[in-house]
Amino acid sequence: MSTMIPSPLATRQQAPCWQHALREAFSRPAELLDFLELDPALPALAPALARDFPLRVPRGYASRMRKGDPLDPLFLQVWPASAEAAEVAGFGLDAVGDLQRLRDGGVVHKYDGRVLVMTTGACAIHCRYCFRRHFPYSDHLAARDHWRAALDTIAGDDSIREVILSGGDPLSLSDDKLGELVDALDGIPHLRRLRIHTRQPIVLPERVDERLLGWLGRSRLQKIMVLHANHPRELDDDVARALQPLRHAGVTLLNQSVLLRRINDDAGTLVALSERLCECGVLPYYVHLLDRVRGTAHFEVEEAAARALMEALLARLPGYLVPRLVREEPGRTSKTPIAW
C-alpha cells in the first residue's frame, strides 16, 4: 500500500490529508495484528497493559512491516510487549533529567546557547522505547498560553541562539499554531537557528505539505530538522519524496537513531540505514544508547556491543556517513560521546 504525498494546499475549511491519516491510525492491538496476519495466540505477542501509553501506528507505516513476521523490526518498535511491565533496576521515569531543567513556559534549558520547547505531548506514532513516555505533558506545555511564557523566557535571555521544538512531536500541532510560534520567534533578535525534532516525515510523510512549507519558508531563522529513523525499511519511496521539498526549502536534514536490541543492533542494518539516508539527502547525526526509562529495558544494547558496531561502520562507510555514538546523562553540559 502506497502513501500519497498531497501537493495542493488544503483550504482552511478542509482538514489536511495528514490529519485524516492520523485519525485512521491503528490504536487497537487486535486490529494491528489482524492487518499484519499475526496470530494473537503467539506467546511473544502477549501485550502489556498500556493504558498510559497506548498503541498508535499510522497505517502507512504499518504497511512497511512484513506480514506474518512477529520479529519484524518496525513492528517491534511499536508493539506494547509484555516485557514493558518488568521492573528493572536503573530504569526510571525521567531518564534524561528534563524535569530538573524546566523553566517557565515548557522550556527546557540544558545546554549553553540553546533551549528546547515542549510544544505538545502528541505523536503520530507511539515508539515503545520513548524516553518521554512518562513525561507530565499536561503540566508543562508551551502552547497552553499561546506561547507567551515560553517566548518571554527566550526573549529575556540573549545567550539563547537556537530554539529546539520538541515534545511529543511538534509537527503534531496544526500549521496555524506552529506558524504563530515561529513568526514570534523570528521577532527575537538574538535567535539564529530553529531546530525541529520530529519523526512525522518518517512515519507520516503526508505531513509534509504546502502549509508546513509555508511557515518554514517565511522564517528568517536557519532551519534544521532532525529526523528519527532507526531502520532502512522506514525510508520508503513515499518518505524520500516527502523529504525533497524540505531540502528545496533550505532545511538542513539530519537523522538520529536509537540503538535497539533485535531492531538495528547489527552492522549490516546500520550501514544500510546510513546509505539510505544519504540517498534521501539526510546526514546521519547521532546513534543514541537507550535512555533508561521505565518499560524499555528489553531494548537495551550493551555499550561494548555498541562500540564494536561503530568500529564496523567506520570500516565500511565514508566518515561523513558514520553517526556519533552518544549517551545522554542528566546534569551534563552536552551529550556524552562514547569512544570506540
Short mmCIF file of C-alpha atoms in Angstrom, two decimals:
data_model
loop_
_atom_site.label_atom_id
_atom_site.label_comp_id
_atom_site.label_asym_id
_atom_site.label_seq_id
_atom_site.Cartn_x
_atom_site.Cartn_y
_atom_site.Cartn_z
CA MET A 1 0.00 0.00 0.00
CA SER A 2 1.47 3.32 -1.04
CA THR A 3 1.06 6.59 0.84
CA MET A 4 0.48 9.58 -1.41
CA ILE A 5 2.03 12.95 -0.61
CA PRO A 6 -0.54 15.72 -1.07
CA SER A 7 0.54 18.57 -3.29
CA PRO A 8 -2.40 21.02 -3.34
CA LEU A 9 -2.83 23.43 -0.48
CA ALA A 10 -5.81 22.38 1.62
CA THR A 11 -8.36 25.02 2.39
CA ARG A 12 -8.92 26.17 5.94
CA GLN A 13 -12.36 24.54 5.86
CA GLN A 14 -10.93 21.13 4.94
CA ALA A 15 -8.68 19.17 7.28
CA PRO A 16 -5.27 18.39 5.76
CA CYS A 17 -4.64 14.86 4.50
CA TRP A 18 -2.23 14.11 7.33
CA GLN A 19 -4.91 14.73 9.94
CA HIS A 20 -7.20 12.24 8.20
CA ALA A 21 -4.35 9.71 8.21
CA LEU A 22 -3.82 10.28 11.93
CA ARG A 23 -7.47 9.62 12.67
CA GLU A 24 -7.23 6.32 10.81
CA ALA A 25 -4.11 5.12 12.66
CA PHE A 26 -4.18 1.75 14.40
CA SER A 27 -4.96 2.13 18.10
CA ARG A 28 -6.28 -1.35 18.96
CA PRO A 29 -3.71 -4.17 19.22
CA ALA A 30 -6.09 -6.76 17.79
CA GLU A 31 -6.71 -4.63 14.71
CA LEU A 32 -2.98 -4.24 14.01
CA LEU A 33 -2.38 -7.99 14.44
CA ASP A 34 -5.20 -8.75 12.03
CA PHE A 35 -3.78 -6.34 9.44
CA LEU A 36 -0.35 -7.99 9.76
CA GLU A 37 -1.78 -11.53 9.67
CA LEU A 38 -0.26 -12.33 13.07
CA ASP A 39 -1.73 -14.94 15.39
CA PRO A 40 -2.65 -13.24 18.69
CA ALA A 41 -2.19 -16.58 20.47
CA LEU A 42 1.58 -16.45 19.93
CA PRO A 43 3.24 -16.07 23.38
CA ALA A 44 5.57 -13.37 22.01
CA LEU A 45 2.54 -11.22 21.17
CA ALA A 46 1.00 -11.13 24.64
CA PRO A 47 0.54 -7.36 25.06
CA ALA A 48 1.33 -5.30 28.12
CA LEU A 49 -1.32 -3.23 29.81
CA ALA A 50 -0.72 0.09 28.08
CA ARG A 51 -3.41 2.46 29.29
CA ASP A 52 -0.94 5.29 29.96
CA PHE A 53 0.94 4.78 26.69
CA PRO A 54 -1.43 3.11 24.23
CA LEU A 55 -0.71 1.67 20.82
CA ARG A 56 -0.65 4.19 17.97
CA VAL A 57 0.60 3.32 14.46
CA PRO A 58 -0.22 5.11 11.18
CA ARG A 59 -1.47 2.70 8.55
CA GLY A 60 1.14 3.80 6.03
CA TYR A 61 3.90 2.90 8.48
CA ALA A 62 2.26 -0.45 9.25
CA SER A 63 2.20 -1.20 5.52
CA ARG A 64 6.03 -1.27 5.57
CA MET A 65 6.01 -4.16 8.06
CA ARG A 66 6.39 -7.75 6.88
CA LYS A 67 3.12 -9.57 7.26
CA GLY A 68 3.22 -12.74 9.33
CA ASP A 69 6.52 -11.83 10.99
CA PRO A 70 6.32 -11.14 14.75
CA LEU A 71 10.02 -10.19 14.72
CA ASP A 72 9.72 -7.54 12.05
CA PRO A 73 11.96 -4.65 13.22
CA LEU A 74 9.34 -1.99 12.51
CA PHE A 75 6.66 -3.96 14.35
CA LEU A 76 8.90 -4.46 17.39
CA GLN A 77 9.31 -0.69 17.73
CA VAL A 78 5.57 -0.17 18.25
CA TRP A 79 4.17 -3.34 19.81
CA PRO A 80 3.38 -3.00 23.56
CA ALA A 81 5.18 -6.17 24.58
CA SER A 82 4.62 -7.79 27.97
CA ALA A 83 8.30 -7.10 28.79
CA GLU A 84 7.34 -3.45 29.36
CA ALA A 85 5.79 -4.46 32.68
CA ALA A 86 9.12 -5.68 34.09
CA GLU A 87 10.63 -3.63 36.92
CA VAL A 88 14.37 -3.27 36.18
CA ALA A 89 16.85 -1.50 38.45
CA GLY A 90 18.27 1.69 36.95
CA PHE A 91 15.24 2.38 34.73
CA GLY A 92 13.22 5.36 35.98
CA LEU A 93 10.62 7.91 34.95
CA ASP A 94 12.85 10.86 33.96
CA ALA A 95 15.83 9.16 32.35
CA VAL A 96 17.44 12.31 30.90
CA GLY A 97 16.72 14.84 33.64
CA ASP A 98 14.24 17.01 31.72
CA LEU A 99 12.24 17.88 34.81
CA GLN A 100 15.32 19.20 36.60
CA ARG A 101 15.91 21.81 33.86
CA LEU A 102 12.37 23.01 33.17
CA ARG A 103 11.78 26.75 33.05
CA ASP A 104 8.62 28.81 32.61
CA GLY A 105 6.50 28.06 29.56
CA GLY A 106 7.60 24.46 28.97
CA VAL A 107 11.17 25.50 28.17
CA VAL A 108 13.99 23.05 28.98
CA HIS A 109 17.42 24.70 29.26
CA LYS A 110 20.12 22.04 29.48
CA TYR A 111 22.85 23.22 27.15
CA ASP A 112 24.59 26.53 26.54
CA GLY A 113 23.10 28.70 23.79
CA ARG A 114 20.04 26.59 23.04
CA VAL A 115 16.72 25.71 24.64
CA LEU A 116 14.10 23.08 23.97
CA VAL A 117 10.40 23.98 23.85
CA MET A 118 7.85 21.33 24.85
CA THR A 119 5.30 22.04 22.13
CA THR A 120 2.91 19.12 22.59
CA GLY A 121 2.64 15.66 24.11
CA ALA A 122 1.10 14.19 20.95
CA CYS A 123 2.90 11.96 18.42
CA ALA A 124 1.79 10.26 15.22
CA ILE A 125 3.29 7.01 16.48
CA HIS A 126 3.99 5.63 19.94
CA CYS A 127 7.50 4.19 19.89
CA ARG A 128 7.78 1.82 22.83
CA TYR A 129 11.34 2.92 23.73
CA CYS A 130 10.28 6.60 24.04
CA PHE A 131 12.30 8.38 26.74
CA ARG A 132 9.42 10.77 27.47
CA ARG A 133 6.67 8.17 27.73
CA HIS A 134 6.16 9.17 31.40
CA PHE A 135 6.64 12.94 30.99
CA PRO A 136 3.85 15.04 32.62
CA TYR A 137 2.97 16.97 29.47
CA SER A 138 -0.30 18.31 30.84
CA ASP A 139 1.64 20.43 33.33
CA HIS A 140 4.40 21.71 31.02
CA LEU A 141 3.14 22.56 27.53
CA ALA A 142 4.33 25.77 25.92
CA ALA A 143 1.27 26.05 23.68
CA ARG A 144 -1.19 26.32 26.57
CA ASP A 145 -0.99 30.15 26.81
CA HIS A 146 -0.37 30.77 23.08
CA TRP A 147 3.39 30.51 23.69
CA ARG A 148 3.53 33.69 25.83
CA ALA A 149 5.51 32.30 28.78
CA ALA A 150 7.93 30.41 26.51
CA LEU A 151 8.52 33.47 24.33
CA ASP A 152 9.10 35.65 27.39
CA THR A 153 11.64 33.17 28.73
CA ILE A 154 13.51 33.03 25.42
CA ALA A 155 13.36 36.77 24.75
CA GLY A 156 14.67 37.50 28.23
CA ASP A 157 17.90 35.51 27.76
CA ASP A 158 20.13 36.84 24.98
CA SER A 159 22.54 33.93 25.40
CA ILE A 160 19.99 31.73 23.59
CA ARG A 161 20.83 31.44 19.89
CA GLU A 162 18.88 28.31 18.97
CA VAL A 163 15.37 27.09 19.77
CA ILE A 164 14.56 23.38 19.51
CA LEU A 165 10.93 22.39 19.01
CA SER A 166 10.24 19.04 20.60
CA GLY A 167 7.58 17.17 22.53
CA GLY A 168 5.92 14.75 21.75
CA ASP A 169 6.29 15.62 18.12
CA PRO A 170 5.95 19.32 17.25
CA LEU A 171 4.54 18.50 13.82
CA SER A 172 1.52 17.01 15.56
CA LEU A 173 0.35 20.61 16.03
CA SER A 174 -1.56 22.48 13.35
CA ASP A 175 0.37 24.66 10.93
CA ASP A 176 -1.54 27.71 12.14
CA LYS A 177 -0.30 27.15 15.69
CA LEU A 178 3.26 26.36 14.61
CA GLY A 179 3.32 29.34 12.27
CA GLU A 180 2.21 31.57 15.13
CA LEU A 181 5.13 30.37 17.24
CA VAL A 182 7.77 30.61 14.51
CA ASP A 183 6.62 34.08 13.46
CA ALA A 184 7.05 35.20 17.07
CA LEU A 185 10.49 33.58 17.33
CA ASP A 186 11.52 35.49 14.19
CA GLY A 187 10.98 38.69 16.13
CA ILE A 188 13.51 37.82 18.83
CA PRO A 189 16.74 39.38 17.52
CA HIS A 190 19.28 37.20 19.31
CA LEU A 191 17.90 33.95 17.81
CA ARG A 192 19.76 32.48 14.83
CA ARG A 193 18.52 28.93 14.36
CA LEU A 194 15.33 26.91 14.56
CA ARG A 195 15.69 23.17 15.08
CA ILE A 196 12.74 20.78 14.83
CA HIS A 197 12.98 17.25 16.23
CA THR A 198 10.35 15.13 14.51
CA ARG A 199 9.54 11.59 13.44
CA GLN A 200 6.48 12.58 11.43
CA PRO A 201 8.07 12.82 7.95
CA ILE A 202 9.27 9.24 8.53
CA VAL A 203 6.08 7.67 9.88
CA LEU A 204 3.53 10.02 8.29
CA PRO A 205 5.02 11.52 5.10
CA GLU A 206 1.69 13.18 4.30
CA ARG A 207 2.64 15.71 6.96
CA VAL A 208 5.00 17.48 4.56
CA ASP A 209 2.53 19.66 2.68
CA GLU A 210 2.32 23.24 1.42
CA ARG A 211 1.08 24.61 4.72
CA LEU A 212 4.12 23.28 6.55
CA LEU A 213 6.46 24.52 3.83
CA GLY A 214 4.78 27.92 4.01
CA TRP A 215 5.66 28.78 7.60
CA LEU A 216 9.06 27.16 7.30
CA GLY A 217 9.86 29.15 4.18
CA ARG A 218 8.95 32.55 5.54
CA SER A 219 11.15 32.31 8.65
CA ARG A 220 14.42 34.27 8.67
CA LEU A 221 15.98 31.66 11.00
CA GLN A 222 18.35 29.00 9.76
CA LYS A 223 16.32 25.79 9.81
CA ILE A 224 17.48 22.32 10.85
CA MET A 225 15.19 19.30 11.00
CA VAL A 226 16.40 16.31 13.00
CA LEU A 227 14.53 13.24 11.82
CA HIS A 228 14.28 9.92 13.62
CA ALA A 229 14.69 6.74 11.58
CA ASN A 230 16.08 3.57 13.13
CA HIS A 231 15.89 1.11 10.22
CA PRO A 232 16.39 1.44 6.45
CA ARG A 233 12.94 -0.02 5.71
CA GLU A 234 11.37 3.03 7.35
CA LEU A 235 12.69 5.12 4.45
CA ASP A 236 10.44 4.01 1.60
CA ASP A 237 9.81 5.95 -1.62
CA ASP A 238 6.99 7.98 -0.09
CA VAL A 239 9.31 9.20 2.65
CA ALA A 240 12.04 10.02 0.14
CA ARG A 241 9.55 12.10 -1.88
CA ALA A 242 8.36 13.90 1.25
CA LEU A 243 11.89 14.94 2.17
CA GLN A 244 12.68 16.54 -1.20
CA PRO A 245 10.63 19.73 -0.73
CA LEU A 246 12.13 20.24 2.72
CA ARG A 247 15.61 20.22 1.20
CA HIS A 248 14.49 22.56 -1.59
CA ALA A 249 13.16 24.93 1.09
CA GLY A 250 16.67 25.18 2.55
CA VAL A 251 16.10 22.91 5.56
CA THR A 252 19.19 21.01 6.72
CA LEU A 253 18.15 17.39 7.31
CA LEU A 254 19.87 15.25 9.95
CA ASN A 255 18.93 11.91 11.46
CA GLN A 256 19.27 10.47 14.90
CA SER A 257 18.64 6.84 15.77
CA VAL A 258 18.36 4.82 18.94
CA LEU A 259 20.35 1.61 19.13
CA LEU A 260 17.72 -1.05 19.82
CA ARG A 261 18.12 -4.77 20.51
CA ARG A 262 16.74 -7.03 17.75
CA ILE A 263 15.88 -3.97 15.63
CA ASN A 264 19.10 -2.34 14.43
CA ASP A 265 21.90 -3.83 16.57
CA ASP A 266 23.84 -5.28 13.65
CA ALA A 267 26.33 -3.63 11.33
CA GLY A 268 24.51 -4.53 8.12
CA THR A 269 21.34 -2.76 9.20
CA LEU A 270 23.17 0.37 10.36
CA VAL A 271 25.25 0.53 7.17
CA ALA A 272 22.10 0.19 5.06
CA LEU A 273 20.41 2.89 7.15
CA SER A 274 23.26 5.37 6.59
CA GLU A 275 23.36 4.60 2.87
CA ARG A 276 19.60 5.04 2.51
CA LEU A 277 19.64 8.28 4.50
CA CYS A 278 22.30 9.61 2.13
CA GLU A 279 20.13 8.70 -0.88
CA CYS A 280 17.32 10.71 0.72
CA GLY A 281 19.54 13.75 1.33
CA VAL A 282 19.82 13.22 5.09
CA LEU A 283 23.08 13.08 7.06
CA PRO A 284 23.41 10.60 9.94
CA TYR A 285 23.91 12.63 13.13
CA TYR A 286 23.65 10.55 16.30
CA VAL A 287 23.16 6.97 17.36
CA HIS A 288 21.91 7.08 20.93
CA LEU A 289 22.40 4.43 23.52
CA LEU A 290 19.00 3.72 25.03
CA ASP A 291 17.71 6.26 27.54
CA ARG A 292 16.93 4.11 30.57
CA VAL A 293 13.27 4.92 31.07
CA ARG A 294 10.93 2.51 32.83
CA GLY A 295 9.41 -0.09 30.49
CA THR A 296 12.21 -0.13 27.90
CA ALA A 297 14.91 -2.42 29.34
CA HIS A 298 14.24 -5.15 26.76
CA PHE A 299 15.52 -2.80 24.04
CA GLU A 300 18.91 -2.10 25.63
CA VAL A 301 22.18 -2.89 23.80
CA GLU A 302 25.33 -3.19 25.90
CA GLU A 303 27.88 -0.43 25.45
CA ALA A 304 30.65 -2.86 24.45
CA ALA A 305 28.47 -4.22 21.64
CA ALA A 306 27.66 -0.67 20.55
CA ARG A 307 31.36 0.17 20.32
CA ALA A 308 32.02 -2.89 18.18
CA LEU A 309 29.20 -1.89 15.85
CA MET A 310 30.66 1.58 15.40
CA GLU A 311 34.06 0.13 14.53
CA ALA A 312 32.36 -1.97 11.85
CA LEU A 313 30.57 1.09 10.47
CA LEU A 314 33.81 3.06 10.30
CA ALA A 315 35.38 0.24 8.28
CA ARG A 316 32.50 0.09 5.80
CA LEU A 317 31.29 3.68 5.38
CA PRO A 318 32.82 7.03 4.44
CA GLY A 319 33.36 9.13 7.55
CA TYR A 320 30.54 11.55 6.80
CA LEU A 321 28.03 8.68 6.95
CA VAL A 322 29.18 7.41 10.35
CA PRO A 323 26.95 8.88 13.08
CA ARG A 324 28.34 9.72 16.51
CA LEU A 325 27.61 7.25 19.27
CA VAL A 326 26.33 9.13 22.32
CA ARG A 327 24.56 8.78 25.63
CA GLU A 328 22.50 11.45 27.38
CA GLU A 329 23.31 11.80 31.07
CA PRO A 330 21.38 14.08 33.44
CA GLY A 331 23.34 17.12 34.57
CA ARG A 332 25.94 17.03 31.78
CA THR A 333 26.52 20.10 29.63
CA SER A 334 26.27 18.11 26.38
CA LYS A 335 25.59 14.66 25.04
CA THR A 336 28.32 12.25 26.19
CA PRO A 337 30.31 10.85 23.23
CA ILE A 338 31.14 7.15 23.51
CA ALA A 339 34.63 6.44 22.23
CA TRP A 340 35.34 3.22 20.36
#
